[in-house]
Coordinates of C-alpha atoms in Angstrom, one line a residue:
M1 CA -6.5 1.2 -20.9
P2 CA -3.9 -0.4 -18.6
L3 CA -4.6 -0.4 -14.9
Y4 CA -1.5 1.4 -13.8
H5 CA -0.4 5.0 -13.7
D6 CA 1.3 6.8 -16.5
D7 CA 4.3 9.0 -15.7
D8 CA 2.2 12.1 -14.8
Q9 CA -0.2 10.1 -12.7
A10 CA 2.7 8.3 -10.9
M11 CA 4.2 11.7 -10.1
L12 CA 0.8 12.9 -8.8
A13 CA 0.5 9.8 -6.6
E14 CA 3.9 10.3 -5.1
T15 CA 3.2 14.0 -4.4
A16 CA -0.2 13.2 -2.9
S17 CA 1.2 10.4 -0.8
Q18 CA 3.9 12.5 0.7
F19 CA 1.6 15.5 1.3
M20 CA -1.1 13.5 3.1
A21 CA 1.4 11.6 5.1
E22 CA 3.0 14.8 6.3
E23 CA 0.2 17.3 6.5
G24 CA -2.9 15.0 6.7
A25 CA -1.7 12.4 9.2
I26 CA -4.1 11.0 11.7
A27 CA -2.5 12.6 14.8
K28 CA -2.2 15.9 13.0
Q29 CA -5.7 16.2 11.6
L30 CA -8.3 13.5 12.5
R31 CA -7.4 13.2 16.2
H32 CA -6.6 16.9 16.5
W33 CA -10.0 18.1 15.4
R34 CA -11.9 15.2 16.9
D35 CA -10.4 15.8 20.4
R36 CA -11.3 19.5 20.1
N37 CA -14.9 18.7 19.2
C38 CA -14.4 20.8 16.1
K39 CA -17.8 22.0 14.6
D40 CA -16.5 21.5 11.1
G41 CA -14.7 18.2 11.5
F42 CA -11.8 19.4 9.4
G43 CA -9.1 22.1 9.3
H44 CA -9.6 25.0 6.9
G45 CA -5.9 25.6 7.0
L46 CA -5.3 22.2 5.4
W47 CA -8.0 23.0 2.9
K48 CA -6.0 26.0 1.8
Q49 CA -3.0 23.8 1.5
F50 CA -5.0 21.5 -0.8
A51 CA -5.6 24.6 -2.9
E52 CA -1.9 25.4 -3.0
M53 CA -1.3 21.9 -4.2
G54 CA -3.9 22.3 -6.9
F55 CA -6.1 19.6 -5.5
T56 CA -9.2 21.7 -5.0
G57 CA -9.6 22.5 -8.7
M58 CA -8.6 19.2 -10.2
L59 CA -12.0 18.6 -11.9
V60 CA -12.5 22.3 -12.8
S61 CA -11.7 23.1 -16.4
E62 CA -8.6 25.2 -17.2
D63 CA -10.8 27.9 -18.7
D64 CA -12.4 28.2 -15.2
G65 CA -9.1 28.4 -13.4
G66 CA -8.7 24.7 -12.6
L67 CA -6.4 21.9 -13.7
G68 CA -8.8 20.2 -16.0
M69 CA -8.0 16.7 -14.8
G70 CA -10.3 13.7 -14.6
S71 CA -11.9 11.3 -12.2
Y72 CA -8.8 9.1 -12.3
E73 CA -6.5 11.8 -11.0
A74 CA -9.0 12.8 -8.3
G75 CA -9.1 9.1 -7.3
I76 CA -5.4 9.2 -6.8
V77 CA -5.8 12.0 -4.3
L78 CA -8.8 10.4 -2.6
E79 CA -6.9 7.1 -2.1
E80 CA -4.3 8.9 -0.2
I81 CA -7.0 10.8 1.8
G82 CA -8.4 7.4 2.7
R83 CA -5.1 5.8 3.6
N84 CA -4.3 8.6 6.0
L85 CA -7.9 9.2 7.2
T86 CA -7.4 12.8 6.3
P87 CA -10.6 14.8 7.2
S88 CA -11.4 17.2 4.3
P89 CA -14.3 18.4 2.1
F90 CA -12.5 17.2 -1.0
L91 CA -15.1 14.6 -2.0
A92 CA -18.1 16.8 -1.4
S93 CA -16.6 20.0 -2.8
S94 CA -14.0 19.1 -5.4
V95 CA -15.7 16.0 -6.8
L96 CA -19.5 16.2 -6.3
A97 CA -20.1 19.9 -6.3
A98 CA -17.5 20.6 -9.0
T99 CA -19.1 18.0 -11.2
A100 CA -22.5 19.6 -10.9
L101 CA -21.0 23.1 -11.6
K102 CA -19.6 21.9 -14.9
H103 CA -23.3 22.0 -16.1
A104 CA -23.9 25.5 -14.7
D105 CA -24.0 28.6 -16.9
D106 CA -21.1 31.1 -17.1
A107 CA -22.4 33.4 -14.4
A108 CA -22.8 30.6 -11.9
R109 CA -19.4 29.1 -12.7
Q110 CA -17.8 32.6 -12.3
R111 CA -19.6 33.0 -9.0
W112 CA -18.7 29.7 -7.4
L113 CA -15.7 28.1 -9.0
P114 CA -13.0 30.7 -8.1
G115 CA -13.7 30.2 -4.3
L116 CA -13.4 26.5 -4.7
V117 CA -10.1 26.6 -6.6
S118 CA -8.6 29.0 -4.1
G119 CA -9.7 26.9 -1.1
D120 CA -11.5 29.9 0.4
L121 CA -14.9 28.2 0.1
V122 CA -16.4 24.8 0.9
Y123 CA -19.3 23.3 -0.9
S124 CA -21.5 20.2 -0.5
V125 CA -24.4 18.4 -2.0
A126 CA -27.9 17.8 -0.5
I127 CA -29.5 14.7 -2.0
D128 CA -30.6 12.1 0.5
E129 CA -33.9 12.4 2.3
G130 CA -33.8 9.6 4.8
A131 CA -31.4 7.2 6.6
K132 CA -30.5 5.4 3.3
H133 CA -29.3 6.7 0.0
R134 CA -32.3 6.6 -2.4
P135 CA -31.8 9.3 -5.0
E136 CA -34.6 7.8 -7.2
R137 CA -37.1 9.3 -4.9
I138 CA -36.9 13.0 -4.2
K139 CA -39.8 14.8 -2.5
T140 CA -38.1 18.2 -1.6
R141 CA -40.1 20.7 -3.7
A142 CA -39.1 23.8 -5.6
E143 CA -42.2 25.7 -6.6
K144 CA -42.3 28.7 -9.0
S145 CA -42.2 32.0 -7.1
G146 CA -42.0 35.2 -9.1
N147 CA -38.9 35.0 -11.3
G148 CA -37.4 32.2 -9.1
F149 CA -38.4 29.3 -6.9
R150 CA -39.5 28.6 -3.3
L151 CA -37.7 25.6 -1.8
T152 CA -39.4 23.4 0.8
G153 CA -38.3 20.1 2.3
Q154 CA -35.5 18.4 4.2
K155 CA -32.2 16.7 3.3
D156 CA -30.5 14.3 5.6
F157 CA -26.8 13.5 6.3
V158 CA -25.5 16.4 4.2
L159 CA -21.7 16.2 4.6
H160 CA -20.2 19.4 6.0
G161 CA -23.7 20.9 5.5
A162 CA -23.5 23.4 8.3
S163 CA -20.0 24.4 7.2
A164 CA -20.6 24.7 3.5
D165 CA -20.7 28.1 1.8
M166 CA -23.0 26.7 -0.8
L167 CA -25.1 23.5 -1.2
V168 CA -26.1 21.9 -4.5
V169 CA -29.6 20.8 -3.7
A170 CA -31.7 18.3 -5.7
A171 CA -35.3 19.3 -5.7
R172 CA -38.5 18.3 -7.5
T173 CA -40.0 21.0 -9.8
S174 CA -42.7 18.7 -11.3
G175 CA -44.1 15.2 -11.2
A176 CA -44.5 12.7 -8.4
D177 CA -41.8 11.9 -5.8
D178 CA -40.5 8.8 -7.6
D179 CA -40.6 10.2 -11.2
A180 CA -37.3 10.1 -13.0
D181 CA -38.0 13.5 -14.6
G182 CA -38.9 16.7 -13.0
I183 CA -35.7 17.2 -11.0
T184 CA -33.8 20.5 -10.9
L185 CA -30.5 21.3 -9.1
F186 CA -30.0 24.6 -7.3
A187 CA -27.0 26.4 -5.9
V188 CA -28.2 27.5 -2.4
P189 CA -25.8 29.9 -0.6
K190 CA -25.2 29.5 3.1
D191 CA -26.9 32.7 4.0
A192 CA -30.2 31.8 2.4
A193 CA -33.1 32.8 4.6
N194 CA -35.3 30.0 6.1
M195 CA -32.6 27.4 5.7
S196 CA -31.5 25.7 9.0
H197 CA -29.0 23.0 10.0
D198 CA -29.1 20.3 12.7
A199 CA -25.5 19.3 12.8
V200 CA -24.6 15.7 13.8
R201 CA -21.2 14.0 14.3
L202 CA -20.9 10.8 12.5
V203 CA -19.3 7.6 13.7
D204 CA -15.9 8.6 12.1
S205 CA -16.0 12.0 13.7
S206 CA -16.9 13.8 10.4
M207 CA -19.8 16.3 10.5
A208 CA -23.0 16.2 8.6
S209 CA -26.4 17.9 9.0
H210 CA -30.1 17.5 8.6
T211 CA -30.9 20.5 6.6
K212 CA -34.4 22.1 6.4
F213 CA -35.7 24.4 3.7
E214 CA -38.8 26.2 4.9
G215 CA -39.7 28.4 2.0
V216 CA -36.2 29.3 0.9
E217 CA -36.6 31.9 -1.9
L218 CA -34.1 31.5 -4.8
D219 CA -33.8 33.5 -7.9
G220 CA -33.6 31.9 -11.4
D221 CA -29.9 32.2 -11.4
A222 CA -29.7 29.5 -8.7
V223 CA -30.7 26.8 -11.2
I224 CA -27.8 24.5 -12.3
G225 CA -28.6 23.1 -15.7
E226 CA -32.1 23.0 -17.0
V227 CA -35.4 23.2 -15.0
D228 CA -37.0 19.7 -14.9
G229 CA -33.9 18.4 -16.6
G230 CA -31.6 17.9 -13.6
R231 CA -31.7 14.1 -13.4
E232 CA -28.9 13.9 -16.0
V233 CA -26.7 16.3 -14.0
L234 CA -27.6 14.5 -10.8
N235 CA -26.6 11.2 -12.3
A236 CA -23.3 12.6 -13.6
M237 CA -22.6 14.0 -10.1
L238 CA -23.5 10.7 -8.4
T239 CA -21.3 8.6 -10.8
A240 CA -18.3 10.8 -10.1
G241 CA -19.0 10.8 -6.4
R242 CA -19.4 7.1 -6.2
I243 CA -16.2 6.4 -8.0
G244 CA -14.5 9.0 -5.7
A245 CA -15.9 7.3 -2.6
A246 CA -14.7 4.0 -3.9
A247 CA -11.2 5.4 -4.4
E248 CA -11.2 6.7 -0.8
G249 CA -12.5 3.4 0.4
V250 CA -9.5 1.7 -1.4
G251 CA -7.2 4.0 0.6
V252 CA -9.0 3.1 3.8
A253 CA -8.5 -0.6 3.0
R254 CA -4.9 -0.2 2.1
G255 CA -4.1 1.9 5.2
A256 CA -5.7 -0.7 7.4
M257 CA -4.0 -3.6 5.6
D258 CA -0.6 -1.9 5.8
M259 CA -1.0 -1.3 9.5
T260 CA -2.0 -4.9 10.1
V261 CA 0.8 -6.4 8.1
D262 CA 3.3 -4.2 10.0
Y263 CA 1.8 -5.4 13.3
L264 CA 2.2 -9.1 12.1
K265 CA 5.9 -8.4 11.6
Q266 CA 6.3 -6.9 15.1
R267 CA 4.1 -8.8 17.6
K268 CA 5.5 -11.9 19.1
Q269 CA 3.6 -14.8 20.6
F270 CA 4.9 -18.1 21.8
G271 CA 8.4 -16.9 21.0
K272 CA 7.6 -16.2 17.3
L273 CA 6.4 -13.3 15.3
I274 CA 2.7 -13.9 14.7
G275 CA 3.3 -13.2 11.0
E276 CA 5.1 -16.5 10.9
F277 CA 1.9 -18.4 11.6
Q278 CA 0.6 -19.9 8.4
A279 CA -3.1 -19.2 9.2
L280 CA -2.4 -15.5 9.5
Q281 CA -0.3 -15.5 6.4
H282 CA -3.2 -17.0 4.4
R283 CA -5.6 -14.4 5.8
A284 CA -3.1 -11.6 4.9
A285 CA -2.6 -12.9 1.4
H286 CA -6.4 -13.2 0.9
L287 CA -6.9 -9.6 2.1
Y288 CA -4.2 -8.3 -0.2
S289 CA -5.8 -9.9 -3.3
E290 CA -9.2 -8.6 -2.3
V291 CA -7.9 -5.0 -1.9
E292 CA -6.0 -5.2 -5.2
I293 CA -9.1 -6.3 -7.1
A294 CA -11.1 -3.5 -5.5
R295 CA -8.4 -1.0 -6.5
A296 CA -8.4 -2.3 -10.1
V297 CA -12.2 -2.1 -10.6
T298 CA -12.1 1.4 -9.1
M299 CA -9.4 2.5 -11.5
K300 CA -11.3 1.0 -14.4
A301 CA -14.5 2.9 -13.4
A302 CA -12.6 6.2 -13.3
Q303 CA -11.0 5.4 -16.7
L304 CA -14.5 4.7 -18.2
L305 CA -15.9 7.9 -16.8
D306 CA -13.1 10.0 -18.1
G307 CA -13.4 8.3 -21.5
G308 CA -17.1 9.1 -21.7
S309 CA -18.2 5.5 -21.7
E310 CA -21.8 4.5 -21.2
K311 CA -20.6 1.7 -18.9
A312 CA -19.2 4.2 -16.4
D313 CA -22.4 4.3 -14.3
L314 CA -22.5 0.5 -14.1
M315 CA -18.8 0.2 -13.2
A316 CA -19.2 2.9 -10.6
S317 CA -21.7 0.7 -8.7
V318 CA -19.5 -2.4 -9.3
A319 CA -16.6 -0.4 -7.7
K320 CA -18.6 0.9 -4.8
A321 CA -20.0 -2.6 -4.0
K322 CA -16.6 -4.3 -4.3
V323 CA -14.7 -1.7 -2.3
A324 CA -17.3 -1.9 0.5
K325 CA -16.7 -5.6 0.7
A326 CA -12.9 -5.4 0.6
A327 CA -12.6 -2.5 2.9
G328 CA -15.0 -4.1 5.4
L329 CA -12.8 -7.2 5.3
A330 CA -9.6 -5.1 5.8
V331 CA -10.8 -3.3 8.9
R332 CA -12.4 -6.4 10.5
E333 CA -9.2 -8.4 9.9
G334 CA -7.2 -5.5 11.1
V335 CA -9.0 -5.2 14.4
Q336 CA -9.0 -9.0 14.9
M337 CA -5.4 -9.5 14.2
H338 CA -4.4 -6.7 16.5
G339 CA -6.3 -8.5 19.3
G340 CA -7.6 -6.7 22.3
I341 CA -5.6 -3.5 21.6
G342 CA -7.4 -3.2 18.3
M343 CA -10.5 -2.2 20.3
T344 CA -8.7 0.6 22.1
D345 CA -8.7 4.3 20.9
E346 CA -4.9 4.4 21.5
Y347 CA -4.4 2.4 18.3
D348 CA -5.4 3.8 14.9
I349 CA -6.8 0.6 13.5
G350 CA -10.2 1.3 15.1
L351 CA -10.4 4.6 13.4
Y352 CA -10.2 2.9 10.0
M353 CA -13.2 0.7 10.9
K354 CA -15.2 3.8 11.8
R355 CA -14.3 5.6 8.6
D356 CA -15.2 2.5 6.6
R357 CA -18.5 2.3 8.3
A358 CA -19.4 5.9 7.4
L359 CA -18.0 5.7 3.9
Q360 CA -19.9 2.5 3.1
E361 CA -23.2 4.3 3.7
F362 CA -22.3 7.4 1.7
L363 CA -23.9 7.4 -1.8
G364 CA -25.2 3.9 -1.3
D365 CA -24.1 0.9 0.6
M366 CA -22.9 -2.5 -0.8
Y367 CA -26.5 -3.9 -1.0
Y368 CA -27.8 -0.9 -2.9
H369 CA -25.1 -1.0 -5.5
A370 CA -25.2 -4.8 -5.8
S371 CA -28.9 -4.6 -6.5
R372 CA -28.3 -1.8 -9.0
V373 CA -25.6 -3.8 -10.8
A374 CA -28.1 -6.7 -11.1
D375 CA -30.8 -4.4 -12.5
M376 CA -28.5 -2.7 -15.0
S377 CA -27.1 -6.1 -16.1
G378 CA -30.6 -7.5 -16.8
Y379 CA -30.6 -10.1 -14.0

């Protein structure tokens, strides 16, 4: 497929761009909630506006009340979220959790999806159990208890964990901690007894939590997919989430690059615009090419996923690794070319660096995915 938008996708991109620039701008959202030390890290009013735009249910089927779109379209929205540093639970709720709920039974979908589509509820996923993303090893246990399960363990850095109305939790129902099989996914409501959150504010001012499950009792209806067969659902969720995170990272890179290029056209030194200096022109041109390559590979990954290709998982890691490298370059060059003011909170360029730092770690950093690409490619 061509690496450009068709007419409908171009219209979506224009709509999302205008909406995020107006309603999700840095001063209006990120700085607003950060400076008020908001416990959620985002505005629920904006989340309702996302729903009015149809964004919250993009990956929800039309039969379940959504738009029935794909990863490519979700990536368009995520790129604009990244470009404007718009704080929202879109990636966790409308991509990760929504992908998991596709595999749920009718009763679970009817229980959870309407609230997501309407923007009344926020969901997240609880996967990681340490400082680094290592989903191959899951030790949180779900043991049989009557007609249901008893959940015990801890998940770390759960995005919006304390704010979520439901968590999709990956737990082990059989086997050793590092076995591929024996994983089951559960939909855990926020009012579940014996679940607690230690909320933490991340470097980009978003909120996450260390979530403990100390004998949380769940009935059988909480299971998403099949008991012991959750690895396939988990992998599908991770692939969609990684492509989504890459798309947001592309937005962060493009936002930082655009801000930097604008500064090069305005700042004068030695009686000339600094953008006239050839050394800075070369660096800006190199940055542009790196960001465009990252954007192209992310678009390709989304197309492969939507097309049901077996290569989608591999390309998701390629995209995540490449975007991490390109976005890291964009924010470093941005801060450096701004000079001293790039280190001040007054200028937004530093906020892009902070978002990039948090986003790089989410669902695996550059080194994790580079290693994964090597393994999957047989190197």
